Amino acid sequence: MNDMLLNKKLKKNFYQREVLKVARDLLGKILVKSEKSKTLTGKIVELEAYHGDFDQAAHSYGGITNRNKIMFEEGGYLYVYFTYGAHHCCNVVTGKKGQGTAVLIRAIEPVSGIDRMIKNRFGRKLKNDREIYNLTSGPGKLCKAFGIDRSHSGIDLTGKEIFILDNKNIPNKETGVSTRIGITRSTDLPWRFFIKNNPYLSRK
DNA sequence: CCACGGATTGGCT
DNA sequence: GCCAATCCGTGGA
């Protein structure tokens, strides 16, 4: 078993901090999804922060709706949404109850359970060695690989099914910051965080 | 009830 | 590099 699985599960107090700090600190942490007989794990390499108050790109901007209500809970829940008629994206709810802040997980480096991820994502084996870099290098891709959909929205991340393990911190010099991808409003906020030169990033 | 557009992806020019 | 696919949440009539 991979020794990273001995690391401790992140607790509520990690998530219930300011969204930008949580986003930065989640770089390098290990996302875990446990199924009946399989455990899928991967290192988080890219995220974006969303803030309900003044961030017009956030789903929570404009207040509580049926879709986004989990974003307004206290930090430590999973928020999954469906978009473009095809893709699921997963977020970590952060901060205090009522804030509407969350972090979108945009890219992951596969660590274990990779054969299962490949089956979930492509329904076949890899065509070539390069295709591994297309497995989890985007928010929709990683949800497909991990088998995460709307049925998982609202899951408590301190539970047993989906959670995140602590891991050694990524030094500042190995991280990058940029504006967020794929949005049309509040495009100037530098709220995307990533591990520099990681081959699994959604954009180079 | 209906119209619109999206925190994306992959296929084609 | 450009653009269509495809469903559903949201908001206005």
Coordinates of C-alpha atoms (C1' of nucleotides) in Angstrom, one line a residue:
Chain A
M1 CA 0.0 0.0 0.0
N2 CA 1.2 3.5 -0.8
D3 CA 2.8 5.1 2.2
M4 CA 0.9 8.3 1.6
L5 CA -2.3 6.5 2.7
L6 CA -0.8 6.6 6.2
N7 CA -1.1 10.3 6.2
K8 CA -3.9 11.9 8.2
K9 CA -7.3 12.9 6.8
L10 CA -7.9 16.6 6.7
K11 CA -10.3 17.8 9.4
K12 CA -13.1 20.4 9.5
N13 CA -10.7 23.1 10.8
F14 CA -8.6 22.8 7.7
Y15 CA -11.6 23.6 5.4
Q16 CA -13.2 26.2 7.6
R17 CA -10.6 28.9 6.8
E18 CA -10.5 31.6 4.2
V19 CA -11.0 30.2 0.7
L20 CA -7.7 31.5 -0.8
K21 CA -5.7 29.9 2.0
V22 CA -7.5 26.6 1.7
A23 CA -7.0 26.6 -2.1
R24 CA -3.2 27.3 -1.8
D25 CA -2.8 24.7 1.0
L26 CA -4.7 22.0 -1.0
L27 CA -1.9 21.9 -3.6
G28 CA -0.1 18.5 -3.2
K29 CA -2.8 17.0 -0.9
I30 CA -4.3 13.6 -1.8
L31 CA -7.9 13.2 -2.9
V32 CA -9.2 9.7 -2.0
K33 CA -12.4 8.0 -3.2
S34 CA -13.2 4.7 -1.7
E35 CA -15.5 2.3 -3.5
K36 CA -16.5 -1.2 -2.5
S37 CA -13.3 -3.0 -3.5
K38 CA -11.2 -0.2 -5.0
T39 CA -9.5 3.0 -3.6
L40 CA -8.7 5.7 -6.1
T41 CA -6.2 8.4 -5.1
G42 CA -4.5 11.3 -6.7
K43 CA -2.4 14.4 -5.9
I44 CA -4.2 17.7 -6.4
V45 CA -2.1 19.9 -8.7
E46 CA -4.5 22.7 -9.8
L47 CA -7.4 24.5 -8.1
E48 CA -9.5 27.7 -8.3
A49 CA -11.2 29.7 -5.5
Y50 CA -14.7 31.1 -5.8
H51 CA -16.3 33.6 -3.4
G52 CA -20.0 34.3 -3.0
D53 CA -19.9 38.0 -2.0
F54 CA -18.3 39.9 -4.9
D55 CA -17.1 37.2 -7.3
Q56 CA -19.5 37.3 -10.2
A57 CA -18.1 34.0 -11.6
A58 CA -19.1 32.1 -8.5
H59 CA -22.2 29.9 -8.5
S60 CA -23.0 31.3 -5.1
Y61 CA -23.0 34.9 -6.4
G62 CA -26.6 36.0 -6.2
G63 CA -27.6 33.9 -3.3
I64 CA -28.8 30.5 -2.4
T65 CA -30.5 28.3 -5.0
N66 CA -31.4 24.6 -5.0
R67 CA -28.2 23.8 -6.9
N68 CA -25.7 25.8 -4.9
K69 CA -27.1 25.5 -1.4
I70 CA -24.3 23.2 -0.2
M71 CA -21.8 26.0 -1.0
F72 CA -23.4 28.0 1.8
E73 CA -22.7 25.3 4.4
E74 CA -19.7 25.3 6.7
G75 CA -16.4 24.2 5.1
G76 CA -15.8 20.5 4.6
Y77 CA -18.5 19.4 2.2
L78 CA -18.2 18.3 -1.5
Y79 CA -20.2 20.4 -4.0
V80 CA -20.6 18.7 -7.4
Y81 CA -22.3 20.3 -10.4
F82 CA -23.2 19.3 -13.9
T83 CA -22.4 21.5 -16.9
Y84 CA -22.4 21.8 -20.7
G85 CA -24.8 18.8 -20.8
A86 CA -21.9 16.5 -20.3
H87 CA -19.5 17.2 -17.5
H88 CA -19.4 17.1 -13.7
C89 CA -17.0 19.3 -11.7
C90 CA -16.2 18.9 -8.0
N91 CA -15.5 21.6 -5.4
V92 CA -14.5 21.7 -1.7
V93 CA -16.7 24.0 0.3
T94 CA -14.7 26.3 2.6
G95 CA -15.1 29.0 5.2
K96 CA -17.9 29.6 7.6
K97 CA -21.6 28.8 7.1
G98 CA -23.3 31.4 5.0
Q99 CA -20.2 32.6 3.1
G100 CA -20.7 30.7 -0.2
T101 CA -17.0 30.0 -0.8
A102 CA -15.6 26.9 -2.5
V103 CA -12.5 25.6 -4.3
L104 CA -12.8 23.9 -7.7
I105 CA -10.4 21.0 -8.1
R106 CA -9.2 21.4 -11.7
A107 CA -6.5 18.8 -12.1
I108 CA -5.0 15.8 -10.3
E109 CA -1.9 13.6 -10.8
P110 CA -3.1 9.9 -10.5
V111 CA -1.4 8.0 -7.7
S112 CA -3.3 4.7 -7.1
G113 CA -6.2 2.9 -8.6
I114 CA -5.1 4.1 -12.0
D115 CA -6.4 1.1 -13.9
R116 CA -9.9 1.8 -12.5
M117 CA -9.6 5.5 -13.4
I118 CA -8.7 4.6 -17.0
K119 CA -11.7 2.3 -17.2
N120 CA -14.0 5.0 -15.7
R121 CA -12.8 7.7 -18.0
F122 CA -12.2 5.9 -21.4
G123 CA -14.0 2.6 -21.1
R124 CA -10.9 0.9 -22.6
K125 CA -7.1 0.7 -22.1
L126 CA -4.8 3.5 -22.9
K127 CA -4.0 3.8 -26.6
N128 CA -0.4 5.1 -25.9
D129 CA 1.9 6.3 -23.2
R130 CA 1.0 10.0 -23.7
E131 CA -2.7 9.4 -23.0
I132 CA -2.1 9.1 -19.3
Y133 CA -1.7 12.9 -19.3
N134 CA -5.2 13.2 -20.5
L135 CA -6.7 11.1 -17.7
T136 CA -7.3 13.7 -15.0
S137 CA -6.0 17.0 -16.4
G138 CA -9.2 18.9 -16.2
P139 CA -12.2 19.3 -13.8
G140 CA -14.6 17.2 -16.0
K141 CA -11.9 14.7 -16.7
L142 CA -11.0 14.0 -13.1
C143 CA -14.6 13.6 -12.0
K144 CA -15.1 11.0 -14.8
A145 CA -11.9 9.2 -13.8
F146 CA -12.9 9.2 -10.1
G147 CA -16.6 8.3 -10.8
I148 CA -17.8 11.5 -9.1
D149 CA -21.2 12.9 -10.1
R150 CA -24.1 14.8 -8.6
S151 CA -25.0 11.9 -6.3
H152 CA -21.9 12.8 -4.4
S153 CA -22.7 16.5 -3.9
G154 CA -23.1 17.2 -0.2
I155 CA -20.8 14.5 1.0
D156 CA -19.0 15.2 4.2
L157 CA -15.3 15.3 3.5
T158 CA -14.5 14.0 7.0
G159 CA -16.4 10.8 6.2
K160 CA -15.3 7.5 4.7
E161 CA -16.3 7.7 1.0
I162 CA -14.5 10.8 -0.3
F163 CA -11.9 12.7 1.7
I164 CA -8.5 14.4 1.4
L165 CA -5.2 13.3 3.0
D166 CA -2.6 15.7 4.3
N167 CA 0.7 15.5 2.6
K168 CA 4.0 17.4 2.7
N169 CA 3.6 21.1 1.9
I170 CA 4.5 22.4 -1.6
P171 CA 7.1 25.2 -1.3
N172 CA 6.0 28.6 -2.7
K173 CA 8.7 28.5 -5.3
E174 CA 7.1 25.4 -6.8
T175 CA 3.7 27.0 -7.1
G176 CA 2.1 29.4 -9.6
V177 CA -0.9 31.7 -9.5
S178 CA -3.0 33.0 -12.4
T179 CA -6.4 34.2 -13.4
R180 CA -9.1 31.5 -13.6
I181 CA -10.0 29.5 -16.7
G182 CA -13.3 29.3 -18.6
I183 CA -15.2 32.1 -17.0
T184 CA -16.7 35.3 -18.5
R185 CA -17.1 37.5 -15.4
S186 CA -14.7 38.5 -12.7
T187 CA -11.9 37.4 -15.0
D188 CA -9.2 39.5 -13.4
L189 CA -9.0 37.8 -10.0
P190 CA -5.7 35.8 -9.6
W191 CA -7.4 32.9 -7.9
R192 CA -6.1 29.9 -9.8
F193 CA -3.3 28.0 -8.0
F194 CA -1.2 25.2 -9.5
I195 CA 2.1 23.2 -9.1
K196 CA 4.5 24.6 -11.7
N197 CA 5.5 22.3 -14.6
N198 CA 3.3 19.4 -13.4
P199 CA 2.4 17.3 -16.5
Y200 CA -1.2 16.9 -15.4
L201 CA -2.2 20.6 -15.4
S202 CA -5.3 21.5 -17.4
R203 CA -3.3 24.2 -19.3
K204 CA 0.4 24.6 -19.8
Chain B
dC1 C1' -43.8 27.5 -19.5
dC2 C1' -39.9 28.7 -22.2
dA3 C1' -35.4 30.6 -23.5
dC4 C1' -30.7 31.1 -22.5
dG5 C1' -26.0 30.0 -21.4
dG6 C1' -22.6 27.5 -18.9
dA7 C1' -16.2 27.0 -13.4
dT8 C1' -15.7 21.7 -20.5
dT9 C1' -14.2 18.6 -23.7
dG10 C1' -12.8 16.5 -28.0
dG11 C1' -13.1 16.4 -32.8
dC12 C1' -12.3 18.7 -37.1
dT13 C1' -10.4 22.4 -40.2
Chain C
dG1 C1' -7.1 27.0 -33.2
dC2 C1' -12.1 26.9 -33.6
dC3 C1' -16.5 25.3 -32.5
dA4 C1' -20.5 22.0 -31.7
dA5 C1' -22.5 18.8 -28.5
dT6 C1' -25.9 18.4 -24.9
dC7 C1' -28.7 18.8 -20.5
dC8 C1' -30.2 21.3 -16.8
dG9 C1' -30.4 25.2 -13.5
dT10 C1' -32.0 29.6 -13.4
dG11 C1' -34.7 33.6 -14.3
dG12 C1' -38.3 36.1 -16.7
dA13 C1' -43.1 36.0 -18.8

